[in-house]
Amino acid sequence: MGLAQGSSIWERIAELLSQLNPLAVFERHPDPRQTTTFTIGVIALAAKIAKADGQVTRDEVTTFREIFLIRPEDEARVAQVYNLLRQDAAHFEVYARQLRRLFEHDRSVLKDVLDALFAIAMADGEFHPNEELFLEEVARIFEIDAPCYAEMIARWVPDRWNPWEVLGVGLGESDDELRQRYRTLVRASHPDQLIARGLPEEMIALATRRIADINRAYEELRARKPETAV
């Protein structure tokens, strides 16, 4: 049965999942630019991280809805899709490995996915040990390097905030080097860049938080610069 033309992404996903099990849908659609396939993989991982601390909170659900810009008319479909994938979340490694294969030549997309998982994990304001273990495993499967993972920890976990790691710079950076790094990061986090990297429009809301953290880190380091220059 073909998918209805003009239907929303959530209608398309719900229809696919009603015909096949989630893993079968994911494996039958190998095109990394196919929004439906990409979204299935991300939601499966999101369902797992939401359950990692033993309970799915209202804040986590709200954050999920904000990341995917859920419209009121799509809420019922989204709930259907999320619940189906949550039942299959035990196979999260399969989804993570497949996403890695799909984007092996564009690892930046995988970094964006991991960023979304951090957002959901921290929605309730607590960083549970099981959430950290899960995120570390996904980062390992995605082959995310240690500095990039440290940058996400520094941005998302309040008591681990570190402006140096957020910007990926060292104590010896000059003003010009710091400014150039800042501009590069802001440019890379522009919503148009996220879409160009293969992320569906539903996930561009993450860019707002990321740019805000980059701005905060840059301003903090600029304020400290006279002290470190002595």
Short mmCIF file of C-alpha atoms in Angstrom, two decimals:
data_model
loop_
_atom_site.label_atom_id
_atom_site.label_comp_id
_atom_site.label_asym_id
_atom_site.label_seq_id
_atom_site.Cartn_x
_atom_site.Cartn_y
_atom_site.Cartn_z
CA MET A 1 0.00 0.00 0.00
CA GLY A 2 1.46 3.35 -1.02
CA LEU A 3 1.68 6.38 1.20
CA ALA A 4 -0.90 9.10 0.80
CA GLN A 5 0.44 12.13 -1.05
CA GLY A 6 0.50 15.34 0.96
CA SER A 7 0.23 13.58 4.30
CA SER A 8 2.31 14.78 7.23
CA ILE A 9 5.51 12.98 8.21
CA TRP A 10 3.71 11.55 11.25
CA GLU A 11 0.90 10.14 9.11
CA ARG A 12 3.46 8.56 6.79
CA ILE A 13 5.38 7.00 9.68
CA ALA A 14 2.23 5.72 11.39
CA GLU A 15 1.08 4.15 8.12
CA LEU A 16 4.44 2.47 7.57
CA LEU A 17 4.57 1.13 11.11
CA SER A 18 1.05 -0.24 10.78
CA GLN A 19 2.26 -2.36 7.85
CA LEU A 20 5.63 -3.53 9.20
CA ASN A 21 7.49 -3.72 12.48
CA PRO A 22 9.72 -0.70 13.23
CA LEU A 23 13.03 -2.40 12.46
CA ALA A 24 11.75 -3.71 9.15
CA VAL A 25 10.62 -0.21 8.16
CA PHE A 26 13.98 1.22 9.15
CA GLU A 27 15.98 -1.36 7.22
CA ARG A 28 13.86 -1.17 4.06
CA HIS A 29 14.46 2.55 3.61
CA PRO A 30 18.24 3.03 3.35
CA ASP A 31 18.23 6.53 1.81
CA PRO A 32 19.83 8.83 4.43
CA ARG A 33 17.96 11.83 3.04
CA GLN A 34 14.56 10.18 3.54
CA THR A 35 12.92 12.08 6.36
CA THR A 36 10.62 9.24 7.35
CA THR A 37 13.43 6.75 7.88
CA PHE A 38 15.62 9.24 9.69
CA THR A 39 12.82 10.25 12.04
CA ILE A 40 11.99 6.63 12.91
CA GLY A 41 15.58 6.04 14.00
CA VAL A 42 15.78 9.22 16.05
CA ILE A 43 12.44 8.62 17.79
CA ALA A 44 13.49 5.08 18.70
CA LEU A 45 16.59 6.46 20.42
CA ALA A 46 14.56 9.27 22.01
CA ALA A 47 12.14 6.69 23.43
CA LYS A 48 15.05 4.78 24.95
CA ILE A 49 16.69 7.81 26.58
CA ALA A 50 13.34 8.91 28.01
CA LYS A 51 13.04 5.52 29.73
CA ALA A 52 16.69 5.25 30.80
CA ASP A 53 16.13 6.69 34.29
CA GLY A 54 13.15 4.43 34.90
CA GLN A 55 10.32 6.82 34.10
CA VAL A 56 9.13 9.04 31.28
CA THR A 57 8.43 12.52 32.67
CA ARG A 58 6.15 15.24 31.37
CA ASP A 59 9.21 17.46 30.83
CA GLU A 60 10.82 14.85 28.61
CA VAL A 61 7.68 14.55 26.53
CA THR A 62 7.44 18.34 26.28
CA THR A 63 11.06 18.58 25.13
CA PHE A 64 10.46 15.88 22.55
CA ARG A 65 7.50 17.85 21.21
CA GLU A 66 9.55 21.04 21.08
CA ILE A 67 12.42 19.39 19.19
CA PHE A 68 10.06 17.99 16.59
CA LEU A 69 7.78 21.05 16.50
CA ILE A 70 4.65 18.97 17.00
CA ARG A 71 1.51 20.65 15.74
CA PRO A 72 -1.72 20.14 17.74
CA GLU A 73 -3.33 18.32 14.83
CA ASP A 74 -0.45 15.81 14.76
CA GLU A 75 -0.35 15.00 18.47
CA ALA A 76 -2.44 11.83 18.22
CA ARG A 77 -0.28 10.47 15.38
CA VAL A 78 2.93 11.34 17.19
CA ALA A 79 1.76 9.57 20.34
CA GLN A 80 0.96 6.50 18.25
CA VAL A 81 4.40 6.50 16.61
CA TYR A 82 6.24 7.16 19.89
CA ASN A 83 4.43 4.37 21.73
CA LEU A 84 5.13 1.87 18.95
CA LEU A 85 8.82 2.72 18.91
CA ARG A 86 9.06 2.79 22.70
CA GLN A 87 8.02 -0.89 22.72
CA ASP A 88 10.92 -1.59 20.35
CA ALA A 89 13.50 0.56 22.17
CA ALA A 90 15.33 -2.52 23.46
CA HIS A 91 16.93 -2.68 20.01
CA PHE A 92 18.32 0.84 20.20
CA GLU A 93 21.81 -0.32 19.18
CA VAL A 94 20.40 -1.47 15.84
CA TYR A 95 18.91 1.96 15.16
CA ALA A 96 22.11 3.69 16.27
CA ARG A 97 24.33 1.52 14.07
CA GLN A 98 22.08 1.99 11.07
CA LEU A 99 22.06 5.76 11.51
CA ARG A 100 25.86 5.67 11.71
CA ARG A 101 26.03 3.72 8.44
CA LEU A 102 23.59 6.07 6.74
CA PHE A 103 25.60 9.12 7.73
CA GLU A 104 29.12 7.69 7.76
CA HIS A 105 30.24 10.39 5.31
CA ASP A 106 28.54 13.20 7.22
CA ARG A 107 29.19 12.66 10.91
CA SER A 108 27.82 16.11 11.76
CA VAL A 109 24.28 14.75 11.42
CA LEU A 110 25.05 12.12 14.06
CA LYS A 111 26.31 14.88 16.36
CA ASP A 112 22.97 16.65 15.92
CA VAL A 113 21.10 13.46 16.82
CA LEU A 114 23.20 13.03 19.97
CA ASP A 115 22.51 16.66 20.83
CA ALA A 116 18.77 15.96 20.65
CA LEU A 117 19.17 12.98 22.97
CA PHE A 118 21.00 15.16 25.50
CA ALA A 119 18.11 17.64 25.35
CA ILE A 120 15.62 14.92 26.25
CA ALA A 121 17.85 13.45 28.96
CA MET A 122 18.21 16.82 30.67
CA ALA A 123 14.58 17.86 30.31
CA ASP A 124 13.84 16.98 33.94
CA GLY A 125 16.94 18.81 35.18
CA GLU A 126 18.74 15.65 36.31
CA PHE A 127 21.51 13.68 34.64
CA HIS A 128 20.84 10.11 35.71
CA PRO A 129 23.76 7.62 35.61
CA ASN A 130 21.77 5.36 33.28
CA GLU A 131 21.20 8.27 30.92
CA GLU A 132 24.92 8.97 30.88
CA LEU A 133 25.69 5.31 30.14
CA PHE A 134 23.17 5.30 27.30
CA LEU A 135 24.55 8.50 25.77
CA GLU A 136 28.11 7.23 26.07
CA GLU A 137 27.11 4.05 24.22
CA VAL A 138 25.34 5.96 21.44
CA ALA A 139 28.37 8.25 21.13
CA ARG A 140 30.60 5.17 20.84
CA ILE A 141 28.40 3.63 18.14
CA PHE A 142 28.24 6.95 16.29
CA GLU A 143 32.05 7.19 16.63
CA ILE A 144 31.78 10.65 18.16
CA ASP A 145 35.20 11.77 19.36
CA ALA A 146 35.94 12.58 23.01
CA PRO A 147 36.22 16.39 22.58
CA CYS A 148 32.82 16.55 20.86
CA TYR A 149 31.19 14.45 23.58
CA ALA A 150 32.84 16.61 26.25
CA GLU A 151 31.43 19.72 24.53
CA MET A 152 27.91 18.30 24.80
CA ILE A 153 28.37 17.38 28.46
CA ALA A 154 29.67 20.91 29.11
CA ARG A 155 26.66 22.51 27.42
CA TRP A 156 23.87 20.30 28.71
CA VAL A 157 24.83 19.32 32.26
CA PRO A 158 24.73 22.44 34.49
CA ASP A 159 27.35 21.37 37.02
CA ARG A 160 29.76 20.48 34.22
CA TRP A 161 29.49 23.77 32.31
CA ASN A 162 32.86 24.67 30.79
CA PRO A 163 33.09 27.50 28.22
CA TRP A 164 36.47 26.25 26.97
CA GLU A 165 35.02 22.86 26.06
CA VAL A 166 31.87 24.42 24.60
CA LEU A 167 33.98 26.36 22.11
CA GLY A 168 36.63 23.69 21.80
CA VAL A 169 39.51 26.06 22.53
CA GLY A 170 42.48 26.12 24.88
CA LEU A 171 43.82 28.68 27.34
CA GLY A 172 46.38 29.92 24.84
CA GLU A 173 43.94 31.00 22.12
CA SER A 174 44.39 34.58 20.90
CA ASP A 175 41.49 37.02 20.62
CA ASP A 176 41.44 36.52 16.84
CA GLU A 177 41.50 32.73 17.15
CA LEU A 178 38.72 32.80 19.73
CA ARG A 179 36.63 35.09 17.54
CA GLN A 180 37.17 32.90 14.46
CA ARG A 181 36.21 29.76 16.36
CA TYR A 182 33.09 31.45 17.66
CA ARG A 183 32.01 32.53 14.17
CA THR A 184 32.66 29.07 12.76
CA LEU A 185 30.49 27.41 15.40
CA VAL A 186 27.63 29.90 15.00
CA ARG A 187 27.71 29.47 11.23
CA ALA A 188 27.66 25.68 11.55
CA SER A 189 24.64 25.85 13.88
CA HIS A 190 22.49 28.00 11.61
CA PRO A 191 19.13 26.29 10.88
CA ASP A 192 19.82 26.33 7.13
CA GLN A 193 23.01 24.36 7.77
CA LEU A 194 21.12 21.77 9.82
CA ILE A 195 18.65 21.20 7.00
CA ALA A 196 21.49 21.03 4.46
CA ARG A 197 23.14 18.32 6.59
CA GLY A 198 20.04 16.16 6.25
CA LEU A 199 18.06 17.00 9.39
CA PRO A 200 14.31 17.41 8.90
CA GLU A 201 12.83 20.81 9.66
CA GLU A 202 11.27 19.31 12.78
CA MET A 203 14.68 19.30 14.51
CA ILE A 204 16.02 22.77 13.75
CA ALA A 205 14.77 24.07 17.11
CA LEU A 206 17.94 22.58 18.61
CA ALA A 207 19.99 25.24 16.85
CA THR A 208 18.51 27.98 19.04
CA ARG A 209 19.75 26.35 22.26
CA ARG A 210 23.15 25.53 20.77
CA ILE A 211 23.77 29.07 19.53
CA ALA A 212 22.70 30.46 22.91
CA ASP A 213 25.27 28.23 24.64
CA ILE A 214 27.97 29.24 22.15
CA ASN A 215 27.17 32.91 22.73
CA ARG A 216 27.29 32.43 26.51
CA ALA A 217 30.63 30.64 26.35
CA TYR A 218 32.13 33.25 24.04
CA GLU A 219 31.04 36.14 26.24
CA GLU A 220 32.42 34.43 29.35
CA LEU A 221 35.79 33.83 27.72
CA ARG A 222 35.95 37.38 26.37
CA ALA A 223 35.32 38.65 29.90
CA ARG A 224 38.08 36.43 31.28
CA LYS A 225 40.57 37.22 28.52
CA PRO A 226 42.30 40.18 30.24
CA GLU A 227 42.85 38.00 33.32
CA THR A 228 44.32 35.08 31.35
CA ALA A 229 46.54 37.41 29.34
CA VAL A 230 48.41 38.62 32.43
#
